Structure formats: C-alpha cells, structure tokens
PDB file of C-alpha atoms in Angstrom:
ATOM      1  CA  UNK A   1    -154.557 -37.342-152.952  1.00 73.00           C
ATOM      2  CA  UNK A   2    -152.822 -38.432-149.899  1.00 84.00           C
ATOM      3  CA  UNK A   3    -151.353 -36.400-147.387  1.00 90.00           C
ATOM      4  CA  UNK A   4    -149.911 -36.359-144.256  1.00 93.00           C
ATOM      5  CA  UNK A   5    -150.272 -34.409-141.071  1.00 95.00           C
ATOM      6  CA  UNK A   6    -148.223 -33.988-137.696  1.00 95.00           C
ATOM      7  CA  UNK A   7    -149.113 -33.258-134.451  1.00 95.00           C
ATOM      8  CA  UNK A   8    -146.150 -31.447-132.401  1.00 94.00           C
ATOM      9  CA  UNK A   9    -145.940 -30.937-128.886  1.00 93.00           C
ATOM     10  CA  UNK A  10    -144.444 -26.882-128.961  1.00 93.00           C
ATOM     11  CA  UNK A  11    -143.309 -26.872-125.398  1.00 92.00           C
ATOM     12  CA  UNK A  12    -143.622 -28.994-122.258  1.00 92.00           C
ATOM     13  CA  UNK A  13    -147.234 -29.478-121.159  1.00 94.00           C
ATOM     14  CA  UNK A  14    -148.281 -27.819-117.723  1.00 96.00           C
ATOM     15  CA  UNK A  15    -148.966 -30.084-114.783  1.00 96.00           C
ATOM     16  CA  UNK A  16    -152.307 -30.431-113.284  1.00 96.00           C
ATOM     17  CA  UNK A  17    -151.559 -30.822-109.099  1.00 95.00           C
ATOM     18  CA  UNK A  18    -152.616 -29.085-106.396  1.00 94.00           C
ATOM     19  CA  UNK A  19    -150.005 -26.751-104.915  1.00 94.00           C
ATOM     20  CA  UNK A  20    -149.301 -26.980-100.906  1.00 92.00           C
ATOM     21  CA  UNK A  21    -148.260 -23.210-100.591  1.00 93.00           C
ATOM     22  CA  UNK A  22    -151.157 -21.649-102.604  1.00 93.00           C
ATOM     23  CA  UNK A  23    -154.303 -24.058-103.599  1.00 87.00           C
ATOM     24  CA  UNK A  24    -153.264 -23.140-107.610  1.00 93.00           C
ATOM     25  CA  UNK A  25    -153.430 -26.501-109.916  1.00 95.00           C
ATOM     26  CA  UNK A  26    -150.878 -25.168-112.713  1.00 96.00           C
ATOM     27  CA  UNK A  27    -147.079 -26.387-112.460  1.00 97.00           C
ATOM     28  CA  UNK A  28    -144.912 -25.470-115.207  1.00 95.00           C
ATOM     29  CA  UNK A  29    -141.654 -28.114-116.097  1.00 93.00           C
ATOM     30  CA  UNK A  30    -138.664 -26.346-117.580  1.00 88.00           C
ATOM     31  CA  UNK A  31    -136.518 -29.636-117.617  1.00 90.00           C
ATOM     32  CA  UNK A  32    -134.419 -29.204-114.419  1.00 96.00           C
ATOM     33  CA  UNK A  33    -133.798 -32.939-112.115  1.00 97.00           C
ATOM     34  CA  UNK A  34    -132.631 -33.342-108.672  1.00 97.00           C
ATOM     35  CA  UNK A  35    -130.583 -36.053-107.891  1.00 95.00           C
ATOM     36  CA  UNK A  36    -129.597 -37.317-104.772  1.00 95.00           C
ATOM     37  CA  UNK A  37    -127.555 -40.700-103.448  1.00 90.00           C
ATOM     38  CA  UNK A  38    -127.704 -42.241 -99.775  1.00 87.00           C
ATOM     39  CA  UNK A  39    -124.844 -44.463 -99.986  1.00 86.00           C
ATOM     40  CA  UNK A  40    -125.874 -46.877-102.865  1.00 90.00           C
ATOM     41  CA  UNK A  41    -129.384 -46.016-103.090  1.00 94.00           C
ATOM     42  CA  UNK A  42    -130.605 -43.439-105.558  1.00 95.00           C
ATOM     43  CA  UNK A  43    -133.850 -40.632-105.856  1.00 96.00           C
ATOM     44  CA  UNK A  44    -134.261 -38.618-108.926  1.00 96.00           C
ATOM     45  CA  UNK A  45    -137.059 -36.032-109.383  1.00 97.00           C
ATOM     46  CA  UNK A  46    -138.285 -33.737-112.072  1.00 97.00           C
ATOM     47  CA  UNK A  47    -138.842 -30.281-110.498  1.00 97.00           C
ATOM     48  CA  UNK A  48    -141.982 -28.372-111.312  1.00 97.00           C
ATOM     49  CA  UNK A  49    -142.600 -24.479-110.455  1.00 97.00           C
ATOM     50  CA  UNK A  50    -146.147 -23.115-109.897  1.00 96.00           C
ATOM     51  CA  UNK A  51    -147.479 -21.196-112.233  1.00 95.00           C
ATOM     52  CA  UNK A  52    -149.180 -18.741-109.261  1.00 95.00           C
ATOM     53  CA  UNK A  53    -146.363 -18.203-106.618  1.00 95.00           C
ATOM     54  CA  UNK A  54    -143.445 -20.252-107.970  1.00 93.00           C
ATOM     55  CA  UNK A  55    -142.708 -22.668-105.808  1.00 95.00           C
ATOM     56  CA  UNK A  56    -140.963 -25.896-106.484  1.00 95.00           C
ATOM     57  CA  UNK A  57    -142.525 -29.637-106.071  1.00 95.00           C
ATOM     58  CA  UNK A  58    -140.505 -32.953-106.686  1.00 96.00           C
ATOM     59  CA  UNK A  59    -142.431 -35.510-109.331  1.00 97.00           C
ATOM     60  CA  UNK A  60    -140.798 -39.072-107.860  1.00 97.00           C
ATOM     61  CA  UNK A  61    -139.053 -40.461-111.103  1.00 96.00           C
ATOM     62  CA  UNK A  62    -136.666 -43.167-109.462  1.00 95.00           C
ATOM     63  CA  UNK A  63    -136.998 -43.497-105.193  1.00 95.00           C
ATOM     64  CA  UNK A  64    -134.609 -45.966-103.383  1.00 95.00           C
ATOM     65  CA  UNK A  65    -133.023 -47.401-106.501  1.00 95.00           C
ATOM     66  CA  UNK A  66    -129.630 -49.134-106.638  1.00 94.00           C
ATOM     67  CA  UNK A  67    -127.307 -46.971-108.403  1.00 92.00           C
ATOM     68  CA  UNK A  68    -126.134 -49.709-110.104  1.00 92.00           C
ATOM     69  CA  UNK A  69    -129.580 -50.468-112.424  1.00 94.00           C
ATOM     70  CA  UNK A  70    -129.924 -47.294-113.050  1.00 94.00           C
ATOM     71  CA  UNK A  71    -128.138 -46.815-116.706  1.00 94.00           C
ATOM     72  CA  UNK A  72    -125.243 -44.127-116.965  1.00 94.00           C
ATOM     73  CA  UNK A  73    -127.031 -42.675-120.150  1.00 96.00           C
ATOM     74  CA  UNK A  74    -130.080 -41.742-118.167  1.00 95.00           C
ATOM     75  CA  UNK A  75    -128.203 -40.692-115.369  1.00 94.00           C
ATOM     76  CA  UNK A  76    -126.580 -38.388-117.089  1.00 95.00           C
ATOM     77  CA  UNK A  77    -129.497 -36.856-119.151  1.00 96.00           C
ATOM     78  CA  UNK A  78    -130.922 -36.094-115.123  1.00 96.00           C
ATOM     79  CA  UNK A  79    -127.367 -34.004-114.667  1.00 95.00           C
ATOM     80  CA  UNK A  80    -127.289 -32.254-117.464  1.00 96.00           C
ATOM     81  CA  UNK A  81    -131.605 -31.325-117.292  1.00 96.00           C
ATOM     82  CA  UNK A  82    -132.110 -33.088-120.462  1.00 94.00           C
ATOM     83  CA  UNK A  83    -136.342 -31.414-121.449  1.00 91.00           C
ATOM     84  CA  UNK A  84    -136.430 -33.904-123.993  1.00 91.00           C
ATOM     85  CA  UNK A  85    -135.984 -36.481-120.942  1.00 95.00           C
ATOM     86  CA  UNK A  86    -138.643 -34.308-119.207  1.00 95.00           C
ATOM     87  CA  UNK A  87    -140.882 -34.143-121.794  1.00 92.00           C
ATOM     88  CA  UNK A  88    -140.645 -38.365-122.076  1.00 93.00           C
ATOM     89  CA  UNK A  89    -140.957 -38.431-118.356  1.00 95.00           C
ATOM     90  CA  UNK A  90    -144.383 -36.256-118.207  1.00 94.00           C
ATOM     91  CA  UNK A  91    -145.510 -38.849-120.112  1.00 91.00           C
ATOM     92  CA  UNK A  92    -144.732 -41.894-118.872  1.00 93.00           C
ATOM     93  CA  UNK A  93    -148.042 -43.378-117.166  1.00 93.00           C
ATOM     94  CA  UNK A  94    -145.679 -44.468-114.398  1.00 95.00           C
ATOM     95  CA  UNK A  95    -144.544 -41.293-113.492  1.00 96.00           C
ATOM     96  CA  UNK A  96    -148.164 -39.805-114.009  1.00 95.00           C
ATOM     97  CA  UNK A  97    -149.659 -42.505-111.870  1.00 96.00           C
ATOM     98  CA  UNK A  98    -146.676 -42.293-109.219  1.00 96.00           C
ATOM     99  CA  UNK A  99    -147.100 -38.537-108.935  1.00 97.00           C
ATOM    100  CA  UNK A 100    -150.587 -37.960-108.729  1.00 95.00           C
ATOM    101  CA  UNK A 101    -151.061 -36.214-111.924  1.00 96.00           C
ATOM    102  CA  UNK A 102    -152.330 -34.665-115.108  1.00 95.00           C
ATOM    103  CA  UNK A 103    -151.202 -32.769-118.308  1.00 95.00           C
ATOM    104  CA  UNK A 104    -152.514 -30.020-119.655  1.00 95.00           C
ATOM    105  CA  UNK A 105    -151.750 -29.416-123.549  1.00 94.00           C
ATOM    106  CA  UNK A 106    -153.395 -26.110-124.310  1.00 92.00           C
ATOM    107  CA  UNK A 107    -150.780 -24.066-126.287  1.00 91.00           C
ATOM    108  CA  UNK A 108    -148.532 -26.498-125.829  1.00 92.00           C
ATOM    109  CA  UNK A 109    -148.760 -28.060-129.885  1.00 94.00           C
ATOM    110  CA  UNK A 110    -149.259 -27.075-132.796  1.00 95.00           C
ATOM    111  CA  UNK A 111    -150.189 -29.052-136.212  1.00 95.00           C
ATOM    112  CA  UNK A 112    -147.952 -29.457-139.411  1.00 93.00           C
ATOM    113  CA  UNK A 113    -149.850 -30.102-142.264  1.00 90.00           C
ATOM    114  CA  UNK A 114    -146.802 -29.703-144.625  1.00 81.00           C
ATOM    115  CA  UNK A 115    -148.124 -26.837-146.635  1.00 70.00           C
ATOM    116  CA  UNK A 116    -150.515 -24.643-147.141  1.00 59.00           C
ATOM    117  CA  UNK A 117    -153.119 -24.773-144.119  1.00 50.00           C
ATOM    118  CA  UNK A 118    -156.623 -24.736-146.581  1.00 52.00           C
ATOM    119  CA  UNK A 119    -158.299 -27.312-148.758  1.00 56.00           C
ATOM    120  CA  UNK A 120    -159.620 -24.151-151.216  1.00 51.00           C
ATOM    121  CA  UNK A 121    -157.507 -24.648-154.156  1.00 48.00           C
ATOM    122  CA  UNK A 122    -157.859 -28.457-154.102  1.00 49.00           C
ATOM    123  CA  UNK A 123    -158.593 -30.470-157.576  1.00 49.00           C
ATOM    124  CA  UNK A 124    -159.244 -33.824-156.221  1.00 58.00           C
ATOM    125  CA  UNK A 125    -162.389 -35.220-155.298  1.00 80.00           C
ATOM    126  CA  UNK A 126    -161.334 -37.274-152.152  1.00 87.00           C
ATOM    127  CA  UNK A 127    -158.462 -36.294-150.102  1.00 89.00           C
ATOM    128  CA  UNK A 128    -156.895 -39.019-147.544  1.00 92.00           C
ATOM    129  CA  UNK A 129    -154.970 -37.688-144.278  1.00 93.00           C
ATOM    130  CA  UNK A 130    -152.762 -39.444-142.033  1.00 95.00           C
ATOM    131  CA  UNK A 131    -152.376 -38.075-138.804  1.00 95.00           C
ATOM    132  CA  UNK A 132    -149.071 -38.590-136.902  1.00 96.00           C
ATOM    133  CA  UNK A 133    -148.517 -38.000-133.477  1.00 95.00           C
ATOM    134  CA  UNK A 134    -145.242 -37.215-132.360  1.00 92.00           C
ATOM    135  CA  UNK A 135    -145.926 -37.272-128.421  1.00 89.00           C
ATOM    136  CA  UNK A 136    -149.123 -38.637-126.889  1.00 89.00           C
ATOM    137  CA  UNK A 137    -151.090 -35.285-126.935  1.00 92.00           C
ATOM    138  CA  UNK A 138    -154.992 -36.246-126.277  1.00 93.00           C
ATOM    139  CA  UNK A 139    -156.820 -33.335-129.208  1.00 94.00           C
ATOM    140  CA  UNK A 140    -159.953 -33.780-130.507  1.00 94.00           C
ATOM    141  CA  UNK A 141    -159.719 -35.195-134.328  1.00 94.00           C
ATOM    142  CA  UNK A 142    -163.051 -33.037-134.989  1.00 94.00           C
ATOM    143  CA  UNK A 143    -160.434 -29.658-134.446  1.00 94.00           C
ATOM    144  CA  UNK A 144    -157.317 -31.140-135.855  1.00 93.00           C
ATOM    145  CA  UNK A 145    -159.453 -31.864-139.455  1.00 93.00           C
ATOM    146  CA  UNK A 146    -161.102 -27.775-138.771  1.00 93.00           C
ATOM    147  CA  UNK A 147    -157.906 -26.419-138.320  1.00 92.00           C
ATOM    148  CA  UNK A 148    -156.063 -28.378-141.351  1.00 91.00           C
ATOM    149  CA  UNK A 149    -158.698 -27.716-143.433  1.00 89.00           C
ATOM    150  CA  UNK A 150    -159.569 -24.243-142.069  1.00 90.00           C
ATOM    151  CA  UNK A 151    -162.628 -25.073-141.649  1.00 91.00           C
ATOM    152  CA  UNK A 152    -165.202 -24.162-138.799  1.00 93.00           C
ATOM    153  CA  UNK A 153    -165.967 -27.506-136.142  1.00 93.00           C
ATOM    154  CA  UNK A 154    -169.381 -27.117-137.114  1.00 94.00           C
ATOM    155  CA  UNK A 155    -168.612 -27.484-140.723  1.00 93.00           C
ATOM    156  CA  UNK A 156    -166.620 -30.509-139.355  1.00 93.00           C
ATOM    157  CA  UNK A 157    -169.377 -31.980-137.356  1.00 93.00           C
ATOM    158  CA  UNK A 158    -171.943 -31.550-140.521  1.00 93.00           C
ATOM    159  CA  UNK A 159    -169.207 -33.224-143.024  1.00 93.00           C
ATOM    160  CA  UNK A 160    -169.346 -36.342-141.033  1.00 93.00           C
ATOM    161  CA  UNK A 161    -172.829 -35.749-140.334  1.00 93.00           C
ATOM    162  CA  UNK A 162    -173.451 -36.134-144.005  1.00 92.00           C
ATOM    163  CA  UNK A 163    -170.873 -39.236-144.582  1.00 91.00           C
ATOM    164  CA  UNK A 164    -168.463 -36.734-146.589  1.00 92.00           C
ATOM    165  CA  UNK A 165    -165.703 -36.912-143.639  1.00 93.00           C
ATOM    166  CA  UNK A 166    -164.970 -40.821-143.072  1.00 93.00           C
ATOM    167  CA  UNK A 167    -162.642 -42.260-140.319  1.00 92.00           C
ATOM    168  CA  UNK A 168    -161.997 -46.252-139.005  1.00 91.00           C
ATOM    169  CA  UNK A 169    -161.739 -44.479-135.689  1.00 92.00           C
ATOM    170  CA  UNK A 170    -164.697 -42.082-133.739  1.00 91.00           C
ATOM    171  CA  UNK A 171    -163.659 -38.760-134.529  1.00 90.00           C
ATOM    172  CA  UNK A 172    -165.970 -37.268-131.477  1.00 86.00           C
ATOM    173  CA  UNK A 173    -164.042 -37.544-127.887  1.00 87.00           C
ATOM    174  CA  UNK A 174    -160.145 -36.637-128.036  1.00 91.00           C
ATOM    175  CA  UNK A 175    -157.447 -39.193-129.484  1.00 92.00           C
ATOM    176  CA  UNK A 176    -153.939 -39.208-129.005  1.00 91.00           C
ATOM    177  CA  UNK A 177    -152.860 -42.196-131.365  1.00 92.00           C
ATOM    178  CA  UNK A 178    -152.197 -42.086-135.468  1.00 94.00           C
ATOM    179  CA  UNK A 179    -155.499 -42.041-137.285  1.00 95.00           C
ATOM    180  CA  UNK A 180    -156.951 -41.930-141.074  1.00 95.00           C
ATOM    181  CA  UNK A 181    -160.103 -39.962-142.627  1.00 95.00           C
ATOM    182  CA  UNK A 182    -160.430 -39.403-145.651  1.00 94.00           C
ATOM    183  CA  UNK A 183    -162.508 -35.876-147.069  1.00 92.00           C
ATOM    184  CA  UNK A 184    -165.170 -36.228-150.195  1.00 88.00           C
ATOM    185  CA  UNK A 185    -164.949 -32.763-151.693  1.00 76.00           C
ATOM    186  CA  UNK A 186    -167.903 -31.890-153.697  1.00 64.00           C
ATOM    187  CA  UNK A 187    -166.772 -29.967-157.055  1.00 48.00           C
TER     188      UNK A 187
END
C-alpha cells in the first residue's frame, strides 16, 4: 500500500537574530516590504517585528540595484506585501546568508497524511510513504513517521532498530528534502 504524505509550512517561520533594542532572538515576518529608490538605484527589505518589544529590523533583499533588472512582477509583489513572496524570501540561502540569519519552524507546519492520522486499522503487511515537502522545513523523519503513524518516537526508534522501518535516506538528524520508508507491519 502506497501512500503519500505532505509536509506544510502553517505560517511564516520566526527569525532567529539578535535584536539591537532588547537582546531577544525571536523576529516574527507578517509579509510587509519597504521599498525605496535613489534615483535609478533600488533597496528592498522584508520587515521583521520582535517578538519581545516589537520593534522593526530590515532583512537586505535587493541593495543598490538598477531598477531596471529588477522584474516588474517582483516589484510589484514587494508593493502589494505579497507573504507568499516572504515566505520564498525567508528561504532563500541568499537572503539567509545576506542577513545574518536563522529560521525557526516550531508551530509553524503541520503534516497531511491524507486521511486518517493512525496505521491501526491497516490490512497490509508493508506500507510505503512518500514524504513531500512543500517548503524546505528541516523536521526530523523519526517524528514525521511517529506522528503519521501515531506512534510514540521510541516506538519509531525501536522499528528501525529492528529493520521493520526501512529508508534509502538516515532517518536520525532532521531532513528537509522528499524521502521514502517503507513500514513492515507484523499481523
């Protein structure tokens, strides 16, 4: 029995940085850009809010660019505070790199297994699960198969412990591309 899972970012991660005002490390992005043109030179930043006293940092997306390569279509997703751009922006290594930071994804996803969350009432034997990502969310595989199969991690751990939980990637350390395993079921 195949069947296929999908990881789904919820919301827009929080940003790991260190805040000049008050020494907190959470920034939240709701989506909101600044623009702003000297002559024929462009900067555009996504604006962040800390989570402990709310104020506002600039993450660099474009600095001293010619207007004219930047496209209209993206320049107009920045005026009109396009959070799916912000969301593709957070995580652009680029931007990460550029800005000096990190992405927290606690409570920020959730996983769509496409039907009931629990392998109990299962017939088959071996079960094969593809796992989809639809953002680049690092989560340990170990809690993604617990969670699908409502199962405990330490049930988990002892399934592939015992060869019953089989994967062409290492399901210990967090992933954030597609991946297989397939579940022997003993009956």
């Amino acid at each position: 029995m195949l069947k296929s899972w999908v990881v789904m970012p919820t919301c827009l991660p929080t940003v790991l940085r260190r805040c000049h005002a008050c020494a907190s490390e959470r920034f939240r992005a709701d989506g909101k850009f600044r623009v702003n043109a000297h002559h024929k030179l462009l900067d555009a930043w996504l604006l962040v809010l800390c989570t402990a006293c709310g104020d506002t940092a600039k993450l660099t997306v474009l600095e001293r660019v010619n207007v004219r390569s930047v496209r209209p279509e993206l320049l107009d997703r920045m005026h009109d505070n396009d959070p799916v751009l912000a969301a593709e922006l957070l995580q652009d290594p680029v931007v990460r790199r550029r800005n000096r930071i990190a992405l927290d994804w606690a409570g920020a996803w959730r996983l769509d297994t496409g039907g009931p969350d629990h392998l109990d009432g299962e017939v088959s034997e071996v079960i094969d699960v593809s796992v989809r990502f639809a953002a680049r969310i690092p989560v340990r595989p170990v809690r993604l198969i617990a969670e699908g199969c409502g199962l405990s991690r330490a049930e988990v751990e002892r399934l592939i412990t015992e060869g019953k939980l089989v994967s062409a990637v290492r399901l210990s350390g967090k992933l954030s591309d597609d991946f297989t395993f397939t579940l022997k079921l003993a009956l």
